[in-house]
Each structure stands twice: as C-alpha cells, then as structure tokens.
Backbone as a chain_set.jsonl record, in Angstrom:
{"seq": "MSGPVKRSVSIAGHATSITLEPIFWDALVRAAGEEGLPLNALVARIDVERIEQDDLPNLASAIRVWLFRRALREG", "coords": {"N": [[5.317, 155.062, 141.313], [5.917, 154.585, 137.83], [7.488, 155.381, 135.244], [6.458, 155.885, 131.297], [5.41, 153.457, 129.173], [6.289, 151.779, 126.405], [4.426, 149.352, 123.857], [4.19, 147.51, 121.635], [1.402, 146.826, 119.162], [-0.839, 145.329, 117.013], [-2.556, 146.576, 114.255], [-5.005, 146.556, 112.04], [-3.389, 144.978, 110.558], [-1.085, 146.058, 110.474], [1.971, 146.419, 112.708], [1.982, 148.731, 115.281], [3.374, 150.975, 117.562], [2.929, 152.177, 120.869], [2.956, 154.073, 123.548], [2.371, 154.261, 126.924], [1.494, 154.848, 130.467], [1.74, 153.139, 132.915], [-1.02, 153.004, 134.377], [-2.844, 153.36, 132.245], [-2.101, 151.183, 130.704], [-3.225, 149.421, 132.253], [-5.701, 150.284, 132.894], [-6.618, 149.823, 130.133], [-6.399, 147.22, 129.242], [-8.419, 145.637, 131.265], [-10.339, 147.089, 129.784], [-10.57, 146.01, 127.58], [-11.096, 143.044, 128.097], [-13.564, 143.418, 129.702], [-15.563, 144.445, 127.792], [-15.352, 141.934, 126.298], [-13.324, 142.137, 124.127], [-10.378, 141.455, 122.097], [-7.343, 142.858, 122.765], [-5.753, 144.56, 120.995], [-7.836, 144.743, 118.791], [-9.907, 146.256, 120.343], [-7.899, 148.647, 120.344], [-7.522, 148.898, 118.058], [-10.482, 149.571, 117.522], [-10.502, 151.981, 118.883], [-9.154, 153.785, 117.585], [-9.83, 154.185, 114.898], [-11.933, 155.386, 115.387], [-10.866, 157.698, 116.528], [-9.52, 158.368, 113.734], [-11.767, 159.506, 112.798], [-12.173, 161.993, 113.772], [-12.201, 165.554, 113.332], [-10.278, 167.227, 114.776], [-7.2, 165.261, 114.692], [-6.059, 163.351, 116.878], [-2.787, 161.798, 118.318], [-2.349, 158.555, 119.034], [-2.102, 157.485, 121.571], [-2.701, 159.336, 122.777], [-5.387, 159.425, 122.084], [-6.441, 157.129, 123.116], [-6.138, 157.481, 125.922], [-7.818, 159.545, 126.244], [-10.196, 158.021, 125.252], [-10.447, 156.045, 127.509], [-11.195, 157.744, 129.721], [-12.739, 159.261, 129.175], [-14.595, 156.839, 129.259], [-15.187, 155.781, 131.989], [-16.013, 158.332, 133.047], [-18.767, 157.248, 132.098], [-18.792, 155.351, 133.371], [-19.164, 155.982, 136.183]], "CA": [[4.738, 155.493, 139.958], [6.647, 154.214, 137.135], [6.981, 156.133, 133.68], [5.527, 155.337, 130.238], [5.821, 152.094, 128.645], [5.993, 151.19, 125.019], [4.245, 148.39, 123.373], [3.847, 147.29, 120.003], [-0.244, 146.228, 118.893], [-1.428, 145.383, 115.824], [-3.898, 147.272, 114.013], [-5.116, 146.217, 110.525], [-2.461, 144.109, 110.133], [0.353, 146.348, 111.132], [2.583, 146.77, 113.768], [3.029, 149.727, 115.878], [4.181, 151.334, 118.942], [2.054, 153.009, 121.904], [3.475, 154.537, 124.931], [0.837, 154.813, 127.812], [1.611, 154.694, 131.004], [1.364, 151.76, 133.349], [-2.351, 153.186, 135.23], [-3.519, 153.845, 131.231], [-2.332, 149.979, 129.872], [-3.636, 148.192, 132.882], [-7.162, 150.012, 132.501], [-7.258, 149.312, 129.158], [-6.5, 145.697, 129.397], [-9.603, 145.747, 131.823], [-12.005, 147.655, 129.467], [-10.878, 144.984, 126.735], [-12.098, 142.149, 128.534], [-14.763, 143.712, 129.622], [-16.104, 144.346, 126.282], [-15.119, 140.797, 125.244], [-12.241, 141.794, 123.202], [-8.607, 141.397, 122.517], [-6.238, 144.071, 122.965], [-5.354, 144.95, 119.374], [-9.109, 145.018, 118.119], [-9.892, 147.637, 120.629], [-7.178, 149.847, 120.307], [-7.988, 149.485, 116.197], [-11.601, 150.529, 117.431], [-10.598, 153.363, 119.098], [-8.223, 154.071, 116.306], [-10.97, 154.43, 113.715], [-12.602, 156.414, 116.484], [-9.439, 159.0, 115.958], [-9.279, 158.909, 112.246], [-13.288, 160.052, 112.069], [-12.581, 163.104, 114.087], [-11.908, 166.659, 112.666], [-8.7, 167.411, 115.542], [-6.537, 164.294, 114.991], [-4.828, 163.408, 117.638], [-2.275, 160.595, 118.319], [-3.572, 157.329, 118.967], [-2.115, 157.406, 122.652], [-3.565, 160.495, 123.267], [-6.855, 159.076, 121.676], [-6.128, 156.459, 124.234], [-6.067, 158.188, 127.359], [-9.05, 160.279, 126.541], [-11.713, 156.89, 125.266], [-11.061, 155.84, 128.597], [-11.474, 159.284, 130.398], [-14.618, 159.299, 128.973], [-15.502, 155.388, 129.801], [-14.367, 155.858, 133.409], [-17.072, 159.036, 133.459], [-20.074, 156.822, 131.812], [-19.41, 154.314, 133.904], [-19.164, 156.284, 137.241]], "C": [[6.078, 155.341, 138.691], [6.474, 154.941, 135.813], [6.909, 155.455, 132.513], [6.379, 153.945, 129.617], [5.47, 151.703, 127.14], [5.687, 149.257, 124.893], [3.873, 148.561, 121.839], [2.404, 146.308, 119.71], [-0.371, 146.492, 117.568], [-2.642, 146.316, 115.048], [-3.436, 147.282, 112.431], [-3.784, 145.842, 109.822], [-1.212, 144.979, 109.76], [0.719, 146.821, 112.666], [2.735, 148.088, 114.242], [2.815, 150.285, 117.279], [3.546, 152.439, 119.901], [2.897, 153.489, 122.865], [2.106, 155.141, 125.806], [1.875, 154.077, 128.929], [1.013, 153.793, 131.764], [-0.24, 151.281, 133.881], [-3.286, 152.891, 133.41], [-3.083, 152.259, 130.535], [-3.088, 149.338, 131.253], [-5.188, 149.138, 132.534], [-7.551, 149.671, 131.279], [-7.062, 148.186, 128.527], [-8.117, 145.655, 129.977], [-10.737, 146.243, 131.139], [-11.423, 146.314, 128.176], [-11.701, 143.684, 127.079], [-13.405, 142.759, 129.166], [-15.919, 143.805, 128.653], [-15.819, 142.905, 125.898], [-14.079, 140.882, 124.069], [-10.734, 141.61, 123.418], [-8.138, 142.764, 122.281], [-6.315, 145.209, 121.848], [-7.37, 145.532, 118.646], [-9.784, 145.883, 119.071], [-9.655, 148.507, 120.467], [-7.404, 149.54, 118.486], [-9.51, 150.388, 116.128], [-11.087, 152.097, 118.019], [-9.608, 154.13, 117.835], [-8.916, 154.856, 114.979], [-12.145, 155.544, 114.601], [-12.015, 157.73, 115.925], [-10.009, 159.199, 114.605], [-10.642, 159.756, 111.693], [-12.985, 161.431, 112.658], [-11.717, 164.363, 113.573], [-10.128, 166.994, 113.026], [-8.181, 166.109, 115.41], [-5.645, 164.078, 115.802], [-4.275, 162.032, 117.623], [-2.917, 160.112, 118.434], [-2.654, 156.924, 120.927], [-2.784, 158.486, 123.279], [-5.345, 160.198, 123.238], [-7.269, 158.052, 122.585], [-6.718, 156.645, 125.317], [-7.964, 158.846, 127.243], [-10.382, 159.26, 126.686], [-11.585, 156.407, 127.092], [-11.593, 156.653, 129.817], [-13.29, 159.042, 130.709], [-15.269, 157.899, 129.326], [-15.308, 155.552, 131.258], [-15.651, 157.342, 133.775], [-18.609, 158.32, 133.113], [-20.259, 155.655, 132.659], [-19.602, 155.079, 136.066], [-20.424, 157.39, 137.741]], "O": [[7.094, 156.03, 138.782], [5.347, 155.076, 135.337], [7.311, 154.293, 132.582], [7.565, 153.615, 129.646], [4.334, 151.338, 126.839], [6.263, 148.309, 125.425], [3.42, 149.487, 121.167], [2.408, 145.125, 120.051], [-0.114, 147.557, 117.008], [-3.654, 146.596, 115.691], [-2.434, 147.641, 111.812], [-3.291, 146.312, 108.797], [-0.434, 144.648, 108.865], [0.016, 147.382, 113.506], [3.618, 148.74, 113.685], [1.925, 149.823, 117.993], [3.724, 153.617, 119.591], [3.959, 152.883, 122.723], [1.251, 155.991, 125.554], [2.705, 153.198, 128.694], [-0.155, 153.501, 131.508], [-0.725, 150.15, 133.921], [-4.325, 152.231, 133.433], [-3.875, 152.017, 129.625], [-3.727, 148.373, 130.834], [-5.903, 148.5, 131.762], [-8.69, 149.231, 131.121], [-7.453, 148.027, 127.371], [-9.017, 145.641, 129.136], [-11.887, 146.05, 131.534], [-12.38, 145.561, 127.992], [-12.727, 143.331, 126.497], [-14.405, 142.143, 128.798], [-17.022, 143.28, 128.796], [-16.248, 142.751, 124.755], [-13.937, 139.999, 123.223], [-10.073, 141.606, 124.456], [-8.697, 143.606, 121.579], [-6.787, 146.345, 121.869], [-7.743, 146.61, 118.183], [-10.568, 146.537, 118.382], [-10.463, 149.428, 120.354], [-7.351, 150.588, 117.842], [-9.826, 151.301, 115.365], [-11.381, 153.164, 117.481], [-9.83, 155.29, 117.488], [-8.538, 155.831, 114.329], [-12.997, 156.301, 114.135], [-12.507, 158.545, 115.145], [-10.851, 160.063, 114.359], [-10.722, 160.416, 110.656], [-13.589, 162.291, 112.017], [-10.515, 164.163, 113.402], [-9.158, 167.038, 112.271], [-8.807, 165.427, 116.222], [-4.495, 164.487, 115.638], [-4.915, 161.115, 117.108], [-4.085, 160.435, 118.219], [-2.87, 155.77, 121.298], [-3.399, 158.356, 124.337], [-6.227, 160.572, 124.011], [-8.463, 158.034, 122.886], [-7.732, 156.046, 125.676], [-8.94, 158.611, 127.955], [-11.268, 159.322, 127.539], [-12.577, 156.452, 127.82], [-12.306, 156.199, 130.712], [-14.217, 158.854, 131.498], [-16.451, 157.876, 129.668], [-15.49, 154.34, 131.375], [-16.165, 157.271, 134.891], [-19.585, 158.73, 133.741], [-21.31, 155.03, 132.804], [-20.173, 154.446, 136.954], [-20.485, 157.769, 138.91]]}, "num_chains": 1, "name": "protein.A"}
C-alpha cells in the first residue's frame, strides 16, 4: 500500500489540491466514468454537496465519505 497522492483539480475555474490514498483516487476515477462525468465535474459536485452541510468537512474527507456511501448504495 502506498501513501497519499496529491493531485490538482479545477473546481469552478480555480485549481485546488486534493490528497487521497491511491485506492480512493482509483474509486473516484471509476465513479466519474460510471456517472459519465469528467473527474473535475464529479469533484465539483461533491464539493457543492460538502458546502451545503452544517459541519463542513474538508474536501478530501467529503470525497472519501461520498465514495463510501456510493459503495453502500451499490452493495
């Protein structure tokens, strides 16, 4: 298992860095493909959902939770 990987993505026209473990990057890329979205668009959608929450988690945490909930729905 390798450590976290930092990547830059564009959200609403500005670049932001996200650090996730490779397994989460793989799951995120797969989810974007299954949803027919570019990776940046899926991350932007997750970010909008994150901002709407009362307890504002950081974006990397929001992505992990989103992926976990998606896996539960599919399972």
